[in-house]
Amino acid sequence: MRYRTIGTDPATRREVSVLSLGAMLFGTATDEATSYAILDRYVEAGGTFVDTSDNYAFWENGGQGGESEELLGRWRRSRGIGDEIVFATKLGARPLAPGTSFLDNPEGLSAKVIRESAERSRERLGVDRIDLLYAHLEDRTVPVRETVEGFAELVAEGTVGLLGASNHRAWRVERARAIAAAAGLPGYEVLQYHRSYLPPRVDVPSALDPDGDVGWVGPDLASYLRAEPQLTLVAYSPLLRGAYAKPERLGDAYALPGTPARLAALGAVAAETGATVNQVVLAWLLGGDVPAIPLVGFSSVAQLDEALGAVDLELTAEQRARLDAAH
């Protein structure tokens, strides 16, 4: 395994593995025994960065979520896990009532919600401090300053370490960071967005945003990350739920003119390296001009083992140039 440091403050920064394990479906679609087996194998391989959210996975049973955090808490206790594993969770997108969703009834990012939701997450995970806490979705009903100050209070109290944002427009991330900097408060240091080798169409509405322009690393966010290298990008859904191995699963969201050429380039590099297409995608993300920590969810240990094979896969400059130029 390889590692990198996230965060800049010596009091809160952490060294994490370059491959993050997504626990979204642990405790619901992925049963406890399988979840434990994946977690155990990940730690055995040197993995140290586990990701979840307080709303995972409400859509599986029509509830409000929390099952993933609860399972991780049980696993931690059963394995005697301490602070050697970095746990990241999110708040802001938990449905306020069963049978609703984050689209029409989210908890939001008020100071009250931030405090109460973070406390519930700590209890479910069984930790004194959440290593990394994200604002899961934008909340335009609450002043940005209130959100910034609400997160900062938890950091000051020692119940939260690093702060992050997920699925926010770049200008809103910068506004929040500027407010925090001006007030001498901790700000977002980790950004979690969808990023993969194939870019999605921006004219197709998504579950996160009907405008189709939030939640993924587009040109604006990529430019922002290049200009702010101290920020860490965590890339979720990098393998498009298995669609690289089975392109028929791509659907309309990736029906762009350049998609066939990029898939052909990906296949050629995989053949040259003896790697799988999934491993090439992960290696491309790890070493890109905007380096990312891929966040990958698995339903089996075999899938995890395939992804682990990407950690030491080095693409040549020529192979990377070919991948980047395909369109």
Coordinates of C-alpha atoms in Angstrom, one line a residue:
M1 CA 0.0 0.0 0.0
R2 CA 1.0 3.6 -0.5
Y3 CA 0.0 6.6 1.6
R4 CA -0.4 10.3 1.4
T5 CA -1.1 13.1 4.0
I6 CA -4.5 14.9 4.0
G7 CA -4.8 18.2 5.8
T8 CA -2.2 20.8 6.7
D9 CA -2.6 21.4 10.5
P10 CA -0.3 19.2 12.5
A11 CA -3.1 18.7 15.1
T12 CA -5.6 17.2 12.6
R13 CA -3.8 16.1 9.5
R14 CA -3.7 12.3 8.9
E15 CA -1.7 9.9 6.7
V16 CA -4.1 7.7 4.8
S17 CA -3.9 4.9 2.2
V18 CA -4.2 6.1 -1.4
L19 CA -7.2 3.8 -1.9
S20 CA -10.2 4.6 0.2
L21 CA -12.9 2.0 1.0
G22 CA -16.5 3.0 0.5
A23 CA -18.9 1.5 3.1
M24 CA -22.1 2.9 1.6
L25 CA -24.0 -0.4 1.4
F26 CA -22.4 -2.1 4.4
G27 CA -25.2 -3.2 6.7
T28 CA -27.9 -3.1 4.1
A29 CA -27.4 -4.5 0.5
T30 CA -24.0 -5.9 1.7
D31 CA -24.6 -8.3 4.6
E32 CA -22.6 -8.2 7.8
A33 CA -20.4 -11.2 7.1
T34 CA -19.4 -9.9 3.7
S35 CA -18.8 -6.4 5.0
Y36 CA -16.5 -7.7 7.7
A37 CA -14.6 -9.8 5.2
I38 CA -14.0 -6.8 3.0
L39 CA -13.0 -4.6 5.8
D40 CA -10.6 -7.2 7.2
R41 CA -9.0 -7.7 3.9
Y42 CA -8.6 -4.0 3.3
V43 CA -6.9 -3.5 6.6
E44 CA -4.7 -6.6 6.0
A45 CA -3.6 -5.0 2.7
G46 CA -2.6 -1.7 4.5
G47 CA -5.8 0.2 3.9
T48 CA -6.5 2.9 6.5
F49 CA -9.2 5.2 5.0
V50 CA -12.9 4.2 5.4
D51 CA -15.7 6.3 4.1
T52 CA -19.4 6.4 5.0
S53 CA -22.3 8.9 5.7
D54 CA -25.0 9.3 8.2
N55 CA -27.6 8.7 5.5
Y56 CA -26.2 5.4 4.1
A57 CA -28.2 3.7 2.8
F58 CA -31.7 5.1 3.5
W59 CA -32.9 4.1 0.0
E60 CA -32.4 0.4 0.6
N61 CA -35.2 0.1 3.2
G62 CA -37.0 3.4 3.1
G63 CA -35.6 4.6 6.4
Q64 CA -33.2 7.5 7.3
G65 CA -29.9 5.7 7.1
G66 CA -27.3 5.1 9.7
E67 CA -26.9 1.3 9.1
S68 CA -23.4 1.8 7.5
E69 CA -22.1 3.8 10.5
E70 CA -23.6 1.3 12.9
L71 CA -21.9 -1.7 11.1
L72 CA -18.6 0.1 11.1
G73 CA -19.0 0.7 14.9
R74 CA -19.6 -3.0 15.5
W75 CA -16.7 -4.0 13.3
R76 CA -14.4 -1.5 15.1
R77 CA -15.3 -2.9 18.5
S78 CA -15.0 -6.6 17.4
R79 CA -11.6 -6.0 15.9
G80 CA -10.2 -3.7 18.5
I81 CA -9.7 -0.9 16.0
G82 CA -8.3 2.3 17.3
D83 CA -7.1 5.5 15.6
E84 CA -4.9 3.7 13.1
I85 CA -8.0 3.7 10.8
V86 CA -9.2 7.0 9.5
F87 CA -13.0 7.2 9.4
A88 CA -14.7 9.8 7.2
T89 CA -18.4 10.4 7.4
K90 CA -20.8 13.0 6.0
L91 CA -23.9 15.0 7.2
G92 CA -26.5 17.2 5.6
A93 CA -28.2 14.8 3.3
R94 CA -30.0 12.6 5.8
P95 CA -33.8 12.5 5.2
L96 CA -35.7 14.1 8.1
A97 CA -38.3 11.4 8.0
P98 CA -38.6 7.8 6.8
G99 CA -40.0 7.5 3.3
T100 CA -38.5 10.8 2.2
S101 CA -35.2 11.7 0.6
F102 CA -32.4 14.2 0.6
L103 CA -34.0 15.8 -2.5
D104 CA -37.2 16.9 -0.8
N105 CA -36.5 16.6 2.9
P106 CA -32.8 16.9 3.9
E107 CA -31.5 17.6 7.3
G108 CA -29.4 20.5 5.9
L109 CA -26.3 22.3 7.2
S110 CA -27.6 24.5 10.1
A111 CA -25.4 24.8 13.2
K112 CA -28.0 22.8 15.1
V113 CA -28.0 20.0 12.6
I114 CA -24.2 19.9 12.4
R115 CA -23.9 19.4 16.1
E116 CA -26.7 16.9 16.6
S117 CA -25.9 14.9 13.5
A118 CA -22.1 14.7 14.3
E119 CA -22.9 13.5 17.8
R120 CA -25.2 10.7 16.4
S121 CA -22.4 9.7 13.9
R122 CA -19.8 9.5 16.7
E123 CA -22.1 7.3 18.8
R124 CA -22.9 5.0 15.8
L125 CA -19.2 4.7 14.9
G126 CA -18.1 4.5 18.6
V127 CA -15.4 7.1 18.3
D128 CA -14.5 10.1 20.4
R129 CA -13.5 12.1 17.4
I130 CA -14.6 11.9 13.7
D131 CA -11.4 12.0 11.7
L132 CA -12.9 13.7 8.7
L133 CA -16.4 15.2 8.5
Y134 CA -18.0 16.4 5.2
A135 CA -20.8 18.7 4.3
H136 CA -22.6 16.2 2.1
L137 CA -24.7 18.5 -0.1
E138 CA -25.2 22.3 -0.5
D139 CA -27.8 23.9 1.7
R140 CA -28.8 27.3 0.3
T141 CA -31.4 27.9 3.1
V142 CA -28.6 28.4 5.7
P143 CA -26.0 31.2 5.6
V144 CA -22.6 29.9 4.7
R145 CA -21.1 31.6 7.8
E146 CA -23.4 29.6 10.0
T147 CA -22.3 26.3 8.5
V148 CA -18.6 27.3 8.6
E149 CA -18.9 28.3 12.3
G150 CA -20.9 25.2 13.2
F151 CA -18.2 22.9 11.8
A152 CA -15.4 25.0 13.4
E153 CA -17.0 24.7 16.9
L154 CA -16.7 20.9 16.7
V155 CA -13.1 21.1 15.6
A156 CA -12.3 23.4 18.5
E157 CA -14.0 21.0 20.9
G158 CA -11.9 18.1 19.6
T159 CA -14.9 16.0 18.4
V160 CA -14.0 16.5 14.7
G161 CA -10.6 16.6 13.0
L162 CA -10.6 17.5 9.3
L163 CA -13.4 19.1 7.4
G164 CA -14.5 18.5 3.9
A165 CA -17.2 19.3 1.3
S166 CA -18.9 17.0 -1.2
N167 CA -21.1 17.9 -4.2
H168 CA -20.8 21.6 -3.8
R169 CA -20.2 24.0 -6.6
A170 CA -16.6 25.3 -6.7
W171 CA -17.6 28.9 -5.9
R172 CA -19.5 27.8 -2.8
V173 CA -16.5 25.8 -1.6
E174 CA -14.3 28.9 -2.1
R175 CA -16.8 31.2 -0.4
A176 CA -16.9 28.9 2.7
R177 CA -13.1 28.6 2.8
A178 CA -12.7 32.4 2.4
I179 CA -15.1 33.0 5.3
A180 CA -13.2 30.5 7.5
A181 CA -9.8 31.9 6.6
A182 CA -10.9 35.5 7.3
A183 CA -12.2 34.5 10.7
G184 CA -9.2 32.3 11.6
L185 CA -11.3 29.2 11.6
P186 CA -10.7 25.7 10.1
G187 CA -12.1 25.3 6.6
Y188 CA -12.7 22.5 4.1
E189 CA -9.5 20.7 3.2
V190 CA -10.8 17.6 1.5
L191 CA -13.2 17.6 -1.4
Q192 CA -15.2 14.5 -2.4
Y193 CA -16.7 14.4 -5.9
H194 CA -17.4 12.0 -8.7
R195 CA -14.4 11.6 -11.0
S196 CA -13.5 8.9 -13.4
Y197 CA -11.8 8.4 -16.7
L198 CA -15.0 8.9 -18.7
P199 CA -16.6 12.3 -18.1
P200 CA -20.4 12.3 -17.8
R201 CA -22.8 14.4 -19.9
V202 CA -23.7 17.7 -18.3
D203 CA -27.1 17.9 -20.0
V204 CA -28.5 14.8 -18.2
P205 CA -30.2 15.5 -14.9
S206 CA -28.7 13.7 -11.9
A207 CA -30.1 12.6 -8.6
L208 CA -27.9 15.3 -7.0
D209 CA -28.8 18.2 -9.2
P210 CA -31.4 18.7 -12.0
D211 CA -29.0 21.0 -13.8
G212 CA -26.5 18.2 -14.1
D213 CA -23.5 20.3 -13.3
V214 CA -22.8 19.5 -9.6
G215 CA -21.3 16.5 -8.0
W216 CA -18.5 15.7 -10.5
V217 CA -15.1 17.2 -11.3
G218 CA -15.8 19.4 -14.3
P219 CA -13.4 22.0 -15.7
D220 CA -14.1 24.7 -13.1
L221 CA -13.5 22.4 -10.1
A222 CA -10.4 20.8 -11.8
S223 CA -8.9 24.3 -12.3
Y224 CA -9.7 25.2 -8.7
L225 CA -7.9 22.0 -7.5
R226 CA -4.8 22.7 -9.6
A227 CA -4.7 26.2 -8.1
E228 CA -5.1 24.9 -4.5
P229 CA -2.8 21.9 -4.3
Q230 CA -3.1 21.8 -0.5
L231 CA -6.6 20.5 -1.0
T232 CA -7.2 16.7 -1.3
L233 CA -9.6 15.3 -3.9
V234 CA -11.4 12.0 -3.0
A235 CA -13.0 10.6 -6.1
Y236 CA -16.2 8.6 -5.6
S237 CA -17.7 6.1 -8.1
P238 CA -14.4 5.9 -10.1
L239 CA -15.3 2.6 -11.7
L240 CA -18.8 3.5 -12.7
R241 CA -20.4 0.5 -10.9
G242 CA -18.6 -2.0 -13.1
A243 CA -19.4 -0.3 -16.4
Y244 CA -15.7 -0.3 -17.6
A245 CA -15.7 -4.1 -17.6
K246 CA -19.3 -4.1 -19.0
P247 CA -19.7 -1.0 -21.2
E248 CA -23.3 -1.9 -21.9
R249 CA -24.1 -0.6 -18.4
L250 CA -22.9 3.0 -19.2
G251 CA -26.3 4.2 -20.3
D252 CA -27.2 7.7 -21.5
A253 CA -25.2 9.6 -18.9
Y254 CA -21.9 8.7 -20.7
A255 CA -23.2 8.7 -24.3
L256 CA -20.7 11.3 -25.5
P257 CA -18.9 11.3 -28.9
G258 CA -15.6 10.7 -27.3
T259 CA -16.6 7.7 -25.2
P260 CA -15.7 5.0 -27.8
A261 CA -12.3 6.5 -28.4
R262 CA -11.6 6.7 -24.6
L263 CA -12.7 3.1 -24.0
A264 CA -10.5 2.0 -26.9
A265 CA -7.5 3.8 -25.4
L266 CA -8.2 2.3 -22.0
G267 CA -8.4 -1.2 -23.4
A268 CA -5.1 -0.7 -25.3
V269 CA -3.3 0.5 -22.2
A270 CA -4.7 -2.4 -20.2
A271 CA -3.5 -4.9 -22.8
E272 CA 0.0 -3.3 -22.7
T273 CA 0.3 -3.4 -19.0
G274 CA -1.4 -6.7 -18.3
A275 CA -3.8 -4.9 -16.0
T276 CA -7.5 -4.8 -16.0
V277 CA -9.4 -1.8 -17.3
N278 CA -10.5 -1.0 -13.8
Q279 CA -6.9 -1.0 -12.6
V280 CA -5.9 1.3 -15.3
V281 CA -8.7 3.7 -14.4
L282 CA -7.6 3.8 -10.8
A283 CA -3.9 4.2 -11.7
W284 CA -4.9 7.1 -14.0
L285 CA -6.7 8.8 -11.1
L286 CA -3.9 8.2 -8.6
G287 CA -1.2 9.8 -10.8
G288 CA -3.2 12.5 -12.7
D289 CA -2.5 16.2 -12.9
V290 CA -5.2 16.5 -10.3
P291 CA -4.2 13.5 -8.2
A292 CA -7.1 11.8 -6.5
I293 CA -7.7 9.2 -3.8
P294 CA -10.1 6.8 -5.4
L295 CA -13.1 5.9 -3.2
V296 CA -14.3 2.5 -4.2
G297 CA -17.1 0.3 -2.9
F298 CA -17.1 -3.4 -3.2
S299 CA -19.5 -6.3 -2.8
S300 CA -16.8 -9.0 -2.6
V301 CA -13.3 -9.5 -1.5
A302 CA -12.4 -10.4 -5.1
Q303 CA -13.4 -7.0 -6.3
L304 CA -11.3 -5.4 -3.6
D305 CA -8.3 -7.5 -4.5
E306 CA -8.6 -6.3 -8.1
A307 CA -8.5 -2.7 -7.0
L308 CA -5.6 -3.2 -4.7
G309 CA -3.6 -4.3 -7.8
A310 CA -3.8 -0.7 -9.1
V311 CA -1.9 0.8 -6.2
D312 CA 1.5 -0.1 -7.6
L313 CA 0.5 0.1 -11.3
E314 CA 2.7 2.9 -12.9
L315 CA 1.5 4.2 -16.2
T316 CA 4.2 5.6 -18.5
A317 CA 4.1 9.3 -19.6
E318 CA 3.2 8.1 -23.1
Q319 CA 0.4 5.9 -21.9
R320 CA -1.0 8.6 -19.8
A321 CA -0.8 11.1 -22.7
R322 CA -2.7 8.7 -25.0
L323 CA -5.4 8.2 -22.4
D324 CA -5.7 12.0 -21.9
A325 CA -5.8 12.8 -25.6
A326 CA -8.4 10.2 -26.6
H327 CA -11.7 11.9 -27.6

